[in-house]
mmCIF file of C-alpha atoms in Angstrom:
data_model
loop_
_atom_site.group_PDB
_atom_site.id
_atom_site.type_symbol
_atom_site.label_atom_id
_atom_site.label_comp_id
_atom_site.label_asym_id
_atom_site.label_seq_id
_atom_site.Cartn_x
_atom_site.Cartn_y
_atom_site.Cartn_z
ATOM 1 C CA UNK A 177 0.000 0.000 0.000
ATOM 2 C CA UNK A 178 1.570 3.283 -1.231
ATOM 3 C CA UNK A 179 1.587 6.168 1.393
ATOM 4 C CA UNK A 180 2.090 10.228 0.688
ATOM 5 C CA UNK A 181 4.454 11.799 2.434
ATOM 6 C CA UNK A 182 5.896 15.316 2.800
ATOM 7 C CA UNK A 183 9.498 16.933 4.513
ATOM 8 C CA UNK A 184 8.125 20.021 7.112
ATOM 9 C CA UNK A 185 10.178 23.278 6.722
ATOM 10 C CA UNK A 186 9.676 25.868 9.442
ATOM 11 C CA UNK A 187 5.979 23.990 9.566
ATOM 12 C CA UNK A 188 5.721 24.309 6.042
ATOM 13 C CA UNK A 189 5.113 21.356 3.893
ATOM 14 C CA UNK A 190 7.826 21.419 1.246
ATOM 15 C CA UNK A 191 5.995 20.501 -2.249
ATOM 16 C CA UNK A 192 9.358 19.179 -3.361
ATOM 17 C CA UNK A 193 9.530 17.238 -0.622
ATOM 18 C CA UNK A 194 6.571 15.208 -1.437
ATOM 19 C CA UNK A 195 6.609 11.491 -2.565
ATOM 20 C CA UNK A 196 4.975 8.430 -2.565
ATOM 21 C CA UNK A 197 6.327 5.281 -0.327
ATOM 22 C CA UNK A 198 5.730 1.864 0.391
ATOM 23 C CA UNK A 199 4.487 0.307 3.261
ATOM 24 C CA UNK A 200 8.053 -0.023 4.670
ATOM 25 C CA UNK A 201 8.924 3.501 3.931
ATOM 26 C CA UNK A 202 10.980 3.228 1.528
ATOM 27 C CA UNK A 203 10.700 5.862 -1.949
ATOM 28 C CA UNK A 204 7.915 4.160 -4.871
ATOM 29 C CA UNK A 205 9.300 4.595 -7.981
ATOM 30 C CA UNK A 206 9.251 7.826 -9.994
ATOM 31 C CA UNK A 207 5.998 8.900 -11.144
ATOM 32 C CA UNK A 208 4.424 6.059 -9.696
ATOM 33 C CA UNK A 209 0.811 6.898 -8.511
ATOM 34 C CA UNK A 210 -2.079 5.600 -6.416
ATOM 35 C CA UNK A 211 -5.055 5.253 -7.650
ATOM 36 C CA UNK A 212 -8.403 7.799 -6.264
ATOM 37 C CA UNK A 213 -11.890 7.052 -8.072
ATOM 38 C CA UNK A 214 -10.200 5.345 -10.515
ATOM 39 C CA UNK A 215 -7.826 8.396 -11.334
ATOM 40 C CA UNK A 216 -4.126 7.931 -11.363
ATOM 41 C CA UNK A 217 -2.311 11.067 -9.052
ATOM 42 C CA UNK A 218 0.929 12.076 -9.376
ATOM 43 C CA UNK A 219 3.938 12.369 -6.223
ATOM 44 C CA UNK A 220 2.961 15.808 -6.011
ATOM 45 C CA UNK A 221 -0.489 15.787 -6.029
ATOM 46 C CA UNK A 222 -4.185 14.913 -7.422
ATOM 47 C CA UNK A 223 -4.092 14.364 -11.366
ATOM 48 C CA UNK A 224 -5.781 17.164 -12.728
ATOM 49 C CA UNK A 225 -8.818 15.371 -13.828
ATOM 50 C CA UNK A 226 -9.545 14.018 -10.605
ATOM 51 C CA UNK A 227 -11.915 16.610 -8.886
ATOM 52 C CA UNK A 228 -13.561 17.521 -12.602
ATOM 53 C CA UNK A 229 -14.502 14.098 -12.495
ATOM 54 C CA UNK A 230 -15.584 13.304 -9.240
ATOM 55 C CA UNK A 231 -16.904 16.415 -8.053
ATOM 56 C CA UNK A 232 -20.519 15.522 -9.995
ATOM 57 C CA UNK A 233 -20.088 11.682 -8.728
ATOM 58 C CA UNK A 234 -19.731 13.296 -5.150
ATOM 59 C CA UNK A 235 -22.984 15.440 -5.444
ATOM 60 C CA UNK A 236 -24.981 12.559 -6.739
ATOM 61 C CA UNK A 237 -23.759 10.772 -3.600
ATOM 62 C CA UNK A 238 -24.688 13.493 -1.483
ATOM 63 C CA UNK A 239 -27.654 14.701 -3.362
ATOM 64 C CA UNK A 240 -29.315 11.058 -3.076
ATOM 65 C CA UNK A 241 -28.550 11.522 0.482
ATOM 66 C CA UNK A 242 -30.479 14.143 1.012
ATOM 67 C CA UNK A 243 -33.542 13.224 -1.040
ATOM 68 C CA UNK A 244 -33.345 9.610 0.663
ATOM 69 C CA UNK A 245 -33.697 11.709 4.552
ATOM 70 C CA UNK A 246 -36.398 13.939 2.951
ATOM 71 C CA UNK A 247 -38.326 11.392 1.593
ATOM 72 C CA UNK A 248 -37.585 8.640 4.543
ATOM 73 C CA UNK A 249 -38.963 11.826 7.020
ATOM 74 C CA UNK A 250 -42.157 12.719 4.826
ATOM 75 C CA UNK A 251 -42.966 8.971 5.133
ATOM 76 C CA UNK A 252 -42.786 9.111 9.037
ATOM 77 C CA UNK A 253 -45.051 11.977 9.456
ATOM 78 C CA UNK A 254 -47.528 10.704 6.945
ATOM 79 C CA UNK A 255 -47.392 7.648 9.413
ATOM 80 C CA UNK A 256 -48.188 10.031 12.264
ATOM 81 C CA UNK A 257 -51.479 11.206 10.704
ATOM 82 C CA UNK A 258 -54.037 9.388 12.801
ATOM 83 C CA UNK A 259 -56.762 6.980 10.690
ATOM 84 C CA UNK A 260 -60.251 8.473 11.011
ATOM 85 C CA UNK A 261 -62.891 6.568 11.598
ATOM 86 C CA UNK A 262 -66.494 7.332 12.679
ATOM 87 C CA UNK A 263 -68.171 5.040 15.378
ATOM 88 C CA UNK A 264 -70.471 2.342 14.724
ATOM 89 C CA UNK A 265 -71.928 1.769 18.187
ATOM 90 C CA UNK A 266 -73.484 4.291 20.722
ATOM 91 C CA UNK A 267 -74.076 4.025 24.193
ATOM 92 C CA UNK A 268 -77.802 2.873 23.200
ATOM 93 C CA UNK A 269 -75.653 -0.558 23.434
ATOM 94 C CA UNK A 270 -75.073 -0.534 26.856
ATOM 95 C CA UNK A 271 -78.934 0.366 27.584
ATOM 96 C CA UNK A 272 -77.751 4.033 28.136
ATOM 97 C CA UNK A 273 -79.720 7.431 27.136
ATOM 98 C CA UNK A 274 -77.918 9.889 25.076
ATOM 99 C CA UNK A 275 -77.516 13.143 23.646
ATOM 100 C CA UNK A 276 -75.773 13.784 20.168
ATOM 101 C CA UNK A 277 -74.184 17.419 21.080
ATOM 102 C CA UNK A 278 -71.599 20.015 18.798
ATOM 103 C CA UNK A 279 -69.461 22.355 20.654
ATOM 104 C CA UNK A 280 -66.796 24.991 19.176
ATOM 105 C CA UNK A 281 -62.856 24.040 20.128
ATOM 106 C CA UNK A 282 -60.288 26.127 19.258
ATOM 107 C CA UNK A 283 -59.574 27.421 15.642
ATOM 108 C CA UNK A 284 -63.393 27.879 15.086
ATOM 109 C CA UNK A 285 -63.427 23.424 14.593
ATOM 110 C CA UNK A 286 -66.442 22.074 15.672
ATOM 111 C CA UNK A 287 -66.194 18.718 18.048
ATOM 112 C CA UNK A 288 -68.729 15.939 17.997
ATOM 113 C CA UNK A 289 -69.765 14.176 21.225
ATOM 114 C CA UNK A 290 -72.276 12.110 23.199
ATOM 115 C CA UNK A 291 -74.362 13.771 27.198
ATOM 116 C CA UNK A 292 -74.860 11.193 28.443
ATOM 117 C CA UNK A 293 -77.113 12.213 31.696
ATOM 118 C CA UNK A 294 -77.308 10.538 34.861
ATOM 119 C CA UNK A 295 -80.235 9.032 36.304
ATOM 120 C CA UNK A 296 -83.226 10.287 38.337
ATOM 121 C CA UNK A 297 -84.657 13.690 38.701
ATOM 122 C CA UNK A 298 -83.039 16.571 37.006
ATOM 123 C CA UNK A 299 -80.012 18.391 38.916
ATOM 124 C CA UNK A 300 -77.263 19.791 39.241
ATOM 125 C CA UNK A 301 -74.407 16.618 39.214
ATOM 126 C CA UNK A 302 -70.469 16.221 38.822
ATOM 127 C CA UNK A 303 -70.023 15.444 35.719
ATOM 128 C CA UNK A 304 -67.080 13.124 34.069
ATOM 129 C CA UNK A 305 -64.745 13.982 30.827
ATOM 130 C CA UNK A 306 -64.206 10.614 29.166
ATOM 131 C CA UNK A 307 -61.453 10.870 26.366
ATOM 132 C CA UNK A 308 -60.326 8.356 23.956
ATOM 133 C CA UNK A 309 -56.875 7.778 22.448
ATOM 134 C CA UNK A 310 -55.105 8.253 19.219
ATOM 135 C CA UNK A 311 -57.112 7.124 16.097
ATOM 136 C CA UNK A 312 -59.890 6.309 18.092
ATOM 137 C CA UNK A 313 -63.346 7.864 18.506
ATOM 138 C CA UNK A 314 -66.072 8.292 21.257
ATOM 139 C CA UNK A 315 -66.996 4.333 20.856
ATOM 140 C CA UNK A 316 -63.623 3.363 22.423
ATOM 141 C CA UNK A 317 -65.228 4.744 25.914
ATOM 142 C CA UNK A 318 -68.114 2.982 25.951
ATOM 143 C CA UNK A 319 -66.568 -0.117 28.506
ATOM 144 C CA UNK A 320 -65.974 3.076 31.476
ATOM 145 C CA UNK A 321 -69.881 4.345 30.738
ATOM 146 C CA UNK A 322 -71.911 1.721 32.578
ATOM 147 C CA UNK A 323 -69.929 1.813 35.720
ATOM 148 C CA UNK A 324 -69.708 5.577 35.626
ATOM 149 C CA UNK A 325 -72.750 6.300 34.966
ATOM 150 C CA UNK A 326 -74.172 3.618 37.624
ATOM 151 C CA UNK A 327 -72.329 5.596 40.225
ATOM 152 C CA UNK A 328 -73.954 8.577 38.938
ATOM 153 C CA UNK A 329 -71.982 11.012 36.944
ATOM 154 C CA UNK A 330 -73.071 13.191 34.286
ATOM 155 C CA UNK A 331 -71.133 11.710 31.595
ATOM 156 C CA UNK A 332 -69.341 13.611 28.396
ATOM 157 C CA UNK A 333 -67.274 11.798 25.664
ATOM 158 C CA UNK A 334 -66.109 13.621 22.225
ATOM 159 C CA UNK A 335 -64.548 12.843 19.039
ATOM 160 C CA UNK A 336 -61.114 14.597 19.241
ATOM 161 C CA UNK A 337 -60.167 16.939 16.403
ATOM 162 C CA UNK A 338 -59.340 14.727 13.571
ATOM 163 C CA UNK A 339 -61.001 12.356 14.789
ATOM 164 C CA UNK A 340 -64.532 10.785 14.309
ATOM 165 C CA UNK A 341 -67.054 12.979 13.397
ATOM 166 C CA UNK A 342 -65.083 16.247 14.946
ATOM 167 C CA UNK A 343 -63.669 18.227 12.245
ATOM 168 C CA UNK A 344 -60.179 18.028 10.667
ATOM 169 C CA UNK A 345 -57.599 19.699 11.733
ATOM 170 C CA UNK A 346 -54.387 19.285 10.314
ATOM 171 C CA UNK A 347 -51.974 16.509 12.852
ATOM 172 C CA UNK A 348 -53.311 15.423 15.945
ATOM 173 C CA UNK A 349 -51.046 16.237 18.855
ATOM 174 C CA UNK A 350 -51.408 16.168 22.959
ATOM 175 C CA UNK A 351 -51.507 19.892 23.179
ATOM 176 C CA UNK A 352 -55.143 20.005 20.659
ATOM 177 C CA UNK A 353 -56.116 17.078 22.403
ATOM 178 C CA UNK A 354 -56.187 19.212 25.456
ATOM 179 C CA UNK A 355 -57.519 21.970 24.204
ATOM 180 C CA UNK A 356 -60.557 20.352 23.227
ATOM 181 C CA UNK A 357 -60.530 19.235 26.839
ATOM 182 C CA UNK A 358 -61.129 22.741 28.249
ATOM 183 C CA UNK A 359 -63.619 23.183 24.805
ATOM 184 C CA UNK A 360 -65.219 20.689 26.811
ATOM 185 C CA UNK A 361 -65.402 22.042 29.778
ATOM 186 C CA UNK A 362 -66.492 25.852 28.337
ATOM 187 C CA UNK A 363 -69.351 23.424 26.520
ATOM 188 C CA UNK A 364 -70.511 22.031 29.982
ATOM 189 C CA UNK A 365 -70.636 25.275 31.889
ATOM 190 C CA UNK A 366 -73.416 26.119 29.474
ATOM 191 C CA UNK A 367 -75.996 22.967 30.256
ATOM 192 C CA UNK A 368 -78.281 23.626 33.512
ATOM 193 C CA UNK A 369 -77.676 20.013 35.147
ATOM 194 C CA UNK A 370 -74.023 20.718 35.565
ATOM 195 C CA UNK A 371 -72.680 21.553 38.309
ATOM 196 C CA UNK A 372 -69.200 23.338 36.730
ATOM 197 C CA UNK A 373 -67.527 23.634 39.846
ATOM 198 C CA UNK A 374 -67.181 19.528 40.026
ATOM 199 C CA UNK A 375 -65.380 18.309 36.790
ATOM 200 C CA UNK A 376 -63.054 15.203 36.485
ATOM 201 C CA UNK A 377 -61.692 14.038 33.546
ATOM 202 C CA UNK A 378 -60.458 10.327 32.669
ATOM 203 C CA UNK A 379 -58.308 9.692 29.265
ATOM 204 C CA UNK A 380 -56.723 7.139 27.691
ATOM 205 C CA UNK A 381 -53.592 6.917 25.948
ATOM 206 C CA UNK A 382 -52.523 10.325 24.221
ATOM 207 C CA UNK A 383 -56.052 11.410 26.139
ATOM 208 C CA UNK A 384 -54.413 10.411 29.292
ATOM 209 C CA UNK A 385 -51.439 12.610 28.894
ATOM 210 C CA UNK A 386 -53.619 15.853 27.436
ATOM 211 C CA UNK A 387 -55.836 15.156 30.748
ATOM 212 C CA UNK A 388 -52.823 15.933 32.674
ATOM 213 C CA UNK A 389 -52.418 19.108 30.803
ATOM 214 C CA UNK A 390 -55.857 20.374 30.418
ATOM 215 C CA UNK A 391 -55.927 19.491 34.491
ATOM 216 C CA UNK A 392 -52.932 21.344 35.527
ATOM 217 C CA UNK A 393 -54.348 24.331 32.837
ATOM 218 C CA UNK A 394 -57.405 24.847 33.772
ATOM 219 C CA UNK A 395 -58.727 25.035 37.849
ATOM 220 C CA UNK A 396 -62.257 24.382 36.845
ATOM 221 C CA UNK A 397 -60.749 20.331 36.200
ATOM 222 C CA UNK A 398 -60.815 18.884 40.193
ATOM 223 C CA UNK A 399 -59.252 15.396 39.387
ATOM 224 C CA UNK A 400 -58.017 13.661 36.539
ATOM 225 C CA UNK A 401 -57.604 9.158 36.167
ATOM 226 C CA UNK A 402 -55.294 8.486 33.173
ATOM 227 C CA UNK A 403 -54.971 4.548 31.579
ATOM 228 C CA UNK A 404 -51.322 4.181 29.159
ATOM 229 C CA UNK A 405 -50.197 8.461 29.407
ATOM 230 C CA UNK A 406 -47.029 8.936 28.344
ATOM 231 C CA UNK A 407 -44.481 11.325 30.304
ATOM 232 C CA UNK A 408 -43.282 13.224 27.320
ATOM 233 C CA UNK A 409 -44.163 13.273 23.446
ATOM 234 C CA UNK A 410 -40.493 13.164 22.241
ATOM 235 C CA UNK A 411 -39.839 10.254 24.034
ATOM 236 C CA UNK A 412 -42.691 8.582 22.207
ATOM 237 C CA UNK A 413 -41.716 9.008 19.187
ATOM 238 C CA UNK A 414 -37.999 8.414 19.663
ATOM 239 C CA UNK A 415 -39.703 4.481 20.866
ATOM 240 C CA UNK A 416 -40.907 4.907 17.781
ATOM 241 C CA UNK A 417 -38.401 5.449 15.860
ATOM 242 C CA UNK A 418 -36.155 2.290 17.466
ATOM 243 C CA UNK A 419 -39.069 0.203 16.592
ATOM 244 C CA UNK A 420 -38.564 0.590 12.980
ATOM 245 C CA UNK A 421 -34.974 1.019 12.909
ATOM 246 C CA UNK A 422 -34.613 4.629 12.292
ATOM 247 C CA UNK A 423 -31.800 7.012 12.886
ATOM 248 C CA UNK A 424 -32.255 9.768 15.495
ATOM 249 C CA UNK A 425 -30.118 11.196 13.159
ATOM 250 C CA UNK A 426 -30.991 12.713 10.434
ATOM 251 C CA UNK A 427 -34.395 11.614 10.432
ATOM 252 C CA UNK A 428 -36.228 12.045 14.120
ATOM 253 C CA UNK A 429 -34.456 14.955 14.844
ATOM 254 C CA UNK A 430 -35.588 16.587 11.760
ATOM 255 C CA UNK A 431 -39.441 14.902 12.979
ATOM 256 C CA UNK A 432 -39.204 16.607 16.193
ATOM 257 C CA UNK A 433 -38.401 19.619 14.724
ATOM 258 C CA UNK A 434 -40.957 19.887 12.520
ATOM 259 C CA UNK A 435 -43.933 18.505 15.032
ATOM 260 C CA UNK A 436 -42.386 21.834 17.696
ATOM 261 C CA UNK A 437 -43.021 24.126 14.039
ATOM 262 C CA UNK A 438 -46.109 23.139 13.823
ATOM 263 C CA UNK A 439 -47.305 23.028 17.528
ATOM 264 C CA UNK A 440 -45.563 26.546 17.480
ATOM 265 C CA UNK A 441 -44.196 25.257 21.117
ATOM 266 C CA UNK A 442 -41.303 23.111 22.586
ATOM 267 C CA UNK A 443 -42.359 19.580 23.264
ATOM 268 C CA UNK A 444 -40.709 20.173 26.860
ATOM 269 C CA UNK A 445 -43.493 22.747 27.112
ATOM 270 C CA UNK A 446 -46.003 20.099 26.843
ATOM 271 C CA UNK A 447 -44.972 17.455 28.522
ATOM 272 C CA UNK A 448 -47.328 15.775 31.090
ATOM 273 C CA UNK A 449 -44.125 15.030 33.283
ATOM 274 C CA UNK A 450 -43.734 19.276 33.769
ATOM 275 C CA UNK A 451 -46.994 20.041 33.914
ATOM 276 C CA UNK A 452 -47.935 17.995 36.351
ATOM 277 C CA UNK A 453 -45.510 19.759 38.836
ATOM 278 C CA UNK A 454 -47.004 23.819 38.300
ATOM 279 C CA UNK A 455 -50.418 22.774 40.030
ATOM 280 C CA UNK A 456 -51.628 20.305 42.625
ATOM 281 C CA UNK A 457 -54.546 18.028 41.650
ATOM 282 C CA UNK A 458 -55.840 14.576 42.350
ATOM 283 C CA UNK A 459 -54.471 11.979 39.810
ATOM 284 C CA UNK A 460 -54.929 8.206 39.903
ATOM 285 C CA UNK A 461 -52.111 6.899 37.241
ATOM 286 C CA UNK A 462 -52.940 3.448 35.242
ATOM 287 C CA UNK A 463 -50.302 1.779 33.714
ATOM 288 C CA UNK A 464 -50.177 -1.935 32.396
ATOM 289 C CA UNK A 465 -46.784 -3.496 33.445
ATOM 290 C CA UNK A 466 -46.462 -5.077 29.739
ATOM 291 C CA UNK A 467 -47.775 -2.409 27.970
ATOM 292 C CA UNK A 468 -44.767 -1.859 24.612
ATOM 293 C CA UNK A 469 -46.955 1.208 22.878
ATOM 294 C CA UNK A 470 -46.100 3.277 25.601
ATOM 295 C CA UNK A 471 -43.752 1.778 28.818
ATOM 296 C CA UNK A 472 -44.869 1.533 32.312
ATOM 297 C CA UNK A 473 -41.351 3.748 32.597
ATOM 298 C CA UNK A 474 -43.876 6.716 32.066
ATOM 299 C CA UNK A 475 -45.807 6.155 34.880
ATOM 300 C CA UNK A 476 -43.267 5.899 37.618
ATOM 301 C CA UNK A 477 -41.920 9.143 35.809
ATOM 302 C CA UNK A 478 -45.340 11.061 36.267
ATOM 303 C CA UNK A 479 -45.563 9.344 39.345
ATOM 304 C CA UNK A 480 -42.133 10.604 40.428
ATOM 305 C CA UNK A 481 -42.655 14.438 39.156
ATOM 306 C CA UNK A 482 -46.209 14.833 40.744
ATOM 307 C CA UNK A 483 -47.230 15.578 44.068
ATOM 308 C CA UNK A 484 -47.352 12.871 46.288
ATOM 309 C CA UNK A 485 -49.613 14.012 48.417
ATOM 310 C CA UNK A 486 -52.904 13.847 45.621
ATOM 311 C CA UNK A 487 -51.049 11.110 42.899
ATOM 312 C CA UNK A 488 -51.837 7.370 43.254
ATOM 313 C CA UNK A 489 -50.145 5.216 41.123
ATOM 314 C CA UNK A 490 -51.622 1.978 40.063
ATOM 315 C CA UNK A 491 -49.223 -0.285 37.675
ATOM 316 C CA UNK A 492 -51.200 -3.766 36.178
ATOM 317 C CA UNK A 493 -48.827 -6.981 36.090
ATOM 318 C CA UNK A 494 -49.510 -8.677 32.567
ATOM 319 C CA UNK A 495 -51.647 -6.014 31.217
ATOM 320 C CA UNK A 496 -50.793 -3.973 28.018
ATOM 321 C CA UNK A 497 -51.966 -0.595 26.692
ATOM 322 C CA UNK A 498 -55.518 -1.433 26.456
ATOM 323 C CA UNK A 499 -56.815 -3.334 28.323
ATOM 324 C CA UNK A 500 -56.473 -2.228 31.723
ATOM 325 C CA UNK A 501 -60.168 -1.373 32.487
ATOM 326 C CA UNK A 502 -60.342 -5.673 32.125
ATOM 327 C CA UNK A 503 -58.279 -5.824 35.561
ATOM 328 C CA UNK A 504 -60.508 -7.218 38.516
ATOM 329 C CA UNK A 505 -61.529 -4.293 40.715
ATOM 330 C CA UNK A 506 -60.524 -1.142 38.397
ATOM 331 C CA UNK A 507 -64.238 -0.069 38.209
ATOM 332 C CA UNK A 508 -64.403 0.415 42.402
ATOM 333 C CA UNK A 509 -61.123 1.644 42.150
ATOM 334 C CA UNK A 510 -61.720 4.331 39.790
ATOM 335 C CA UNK A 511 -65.132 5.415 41.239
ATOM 336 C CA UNK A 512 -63.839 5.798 44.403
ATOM 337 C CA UNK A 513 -61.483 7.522 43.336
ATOM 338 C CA UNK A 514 -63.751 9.754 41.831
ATOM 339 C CA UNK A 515 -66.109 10.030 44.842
ATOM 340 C CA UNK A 516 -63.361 10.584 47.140
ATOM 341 C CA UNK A 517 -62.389 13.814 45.953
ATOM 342 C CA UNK A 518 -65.662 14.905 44.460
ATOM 343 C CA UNK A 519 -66.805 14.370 48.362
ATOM 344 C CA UNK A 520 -64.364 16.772 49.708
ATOM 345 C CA UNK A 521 -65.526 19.400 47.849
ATOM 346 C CA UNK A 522 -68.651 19.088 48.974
ATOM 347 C CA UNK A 523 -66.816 19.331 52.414
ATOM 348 C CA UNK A 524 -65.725 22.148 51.710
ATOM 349 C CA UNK A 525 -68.707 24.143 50.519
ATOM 350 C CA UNK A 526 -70.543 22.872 53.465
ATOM 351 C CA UNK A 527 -67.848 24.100 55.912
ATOM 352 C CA UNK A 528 -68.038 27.653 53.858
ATOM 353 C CA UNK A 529 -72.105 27.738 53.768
ATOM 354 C CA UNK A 530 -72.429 26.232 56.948
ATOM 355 C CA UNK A 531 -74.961 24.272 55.090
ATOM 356 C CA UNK A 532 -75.022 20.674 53.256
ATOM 357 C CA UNK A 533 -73.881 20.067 50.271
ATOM 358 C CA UNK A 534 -75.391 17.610 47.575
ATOM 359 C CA UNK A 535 -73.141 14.680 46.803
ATOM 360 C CA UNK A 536 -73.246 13.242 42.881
#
């Protein structure tokens, strides 16, 4: 193997200097050359027709390259646009009343969703936010309406934007999810047999994490159950990304950077981990042990950022992503949970009114 070597001067490289040698160091022969691309060089330097000829091969390389990260991160947002499909089933199913209702979120989109109103003489009741995950619809919370509604809550469930029968709305991410929360919650101040000042909210999934948001947003949310929410968006789709062997580099970076353009905020600055700590609410966390969309590693993180005093964390051993609300006991569980801190603010209007206070 021939090597190039040069004689320093004062630093300098001496061009003169300059020759070719073996792999024992000793002189090649006179004019010998090594090839490059093909292209013969000379002992003091590139043949002339070197770089004219493999200066275009190099921007091919380099402009394939570039087209192959384009195209390969085009293809993984397109994969990020959530399938839309109405529901085929309403809670008539489960042998519950109903409401078809429309409400205004933000960007002037209009969300679809089903009232569904508790039983017995009209009043003023606590009423529940149920919201479904990615790609699903207001169907997917039919299994929590029975048990809810038994234990009787007002009930609310909505098609997110993008999803169902809500309007489109360009990619579905946690932070619209949430804000169609609080649409929500504007929505239910308006009906009579509300009581606004007792909301909860339970989500699933990418509704579990915007729960957390909306909840830690918005005072008007008292307490907030989440099934499978992830601790942070980025981290998400970074799984992603390992599950189908893709670079962090080029190609998720670039992703990340373009979901923060279009959210117009830092993922940081919507992650359920942070926002959990800026406000102190009652959260019962739900996490399956084996769940592989997102890892029961989020949980313990939520768990681990939130305020011990008003977080209960409840992990499922053998249970997956969806199909938690399956686990023996997770309909008491959650309904107390509910009741619990429903009751104490009834305990605390009574204390202020000196009065009773109507439980729901």
């Amino acid at each position: 193997m021939l090597t190039f070597r040069c004689r320093r001067s004062g630093g300098r490289a001496e061009g003169s200097g300059c020759s070719w040698q073996d792999g024992f160091g000793y002189p090649a022969a006179q004019g010998g050359a090594e090839p490059f691309f093909g292209h013969n060089v000379t002992e003091t330097g590139f043949g002339e027709n070197t770089w004219r000829h493999n200066v275009p091969l190099l921007g091919w390389v380099l402009g394939a390259g570039v087209l192959l990260w384009l195209g390969t991160t085009g293809l993984v947002l397109l994969s990020f646009r959530n399938p839309r499909k109405p529901h085929a089933r309403t809670p008539a199913v489960k042998g519950l009343g109903f409401e078809e209702v429309r409400f205004p979120t933000k960007g002037g989109k209009m969300l679809y969703g089903w009232f569904v109103p508790a039983d017995g003489e009209p009043e003023k009741r606590s009423v529940l936010i149920l919201v479904h995950g990615w790609g699903r619809n207001v169907e997917r919370m039919l299994p929590y309406m029975p048990f809810l509604h038994q234990a009787g809550y007002h009930l609310l469930t909505f098609d997110a934007r993008g999803h169902g029968s809500s309007d489109r709305d360009g990619y579905s991410t946690v932070l619209k999810f949430a804000e169609d929360i609080r649409a929500a919650v504007n929505y239910l101040e308006t009906r009579p047999e509300v009581d606004a000042g007792r909301l909860g909210v339970l989500g699933l999934s990418i509704g579990g994490a915007a729960s957390i948001l909306a909840t830690a947003w918005d005072e008007r949310l008292r307490a907030a159950v989440t099934v499978g929410a992830f601790a942070h968006p980025a981290d998400v789709m970074r799984d992603s990304f390992s599950r189908f062997f893709l670079p962090y580099i080029p190609v998720g970076w670039t992703v990340l950077k373009f979901v923060e353009w279009r959210v117009g905020r830092s993922l940081d600055s919507i992650a359920p981990e942070n926002a959990i700590r800026q406000r102190s609410f009652p959260v019962l966390l739900i996490h399956g042990e084996a769940d592989r969309v997102v890892p029961v590693e989020h949980a313990r993180r939520l768990h681990q950022s939130a305020n011990r005093d008003n977080v209960e964390l409840w992990i499922q051993p053998g249970r997956g992503h969806s199909n938690c609300h399956l686990e023996p006991g997770f309909d008491g569980r959650v309904v107390g949970f509910f009741d619990t801190h429903m009751a104490e603010l009834d305990t605390v209007a009574e204390t202020s009114a000196g009065g009773q206070g109507a439980r729901a």
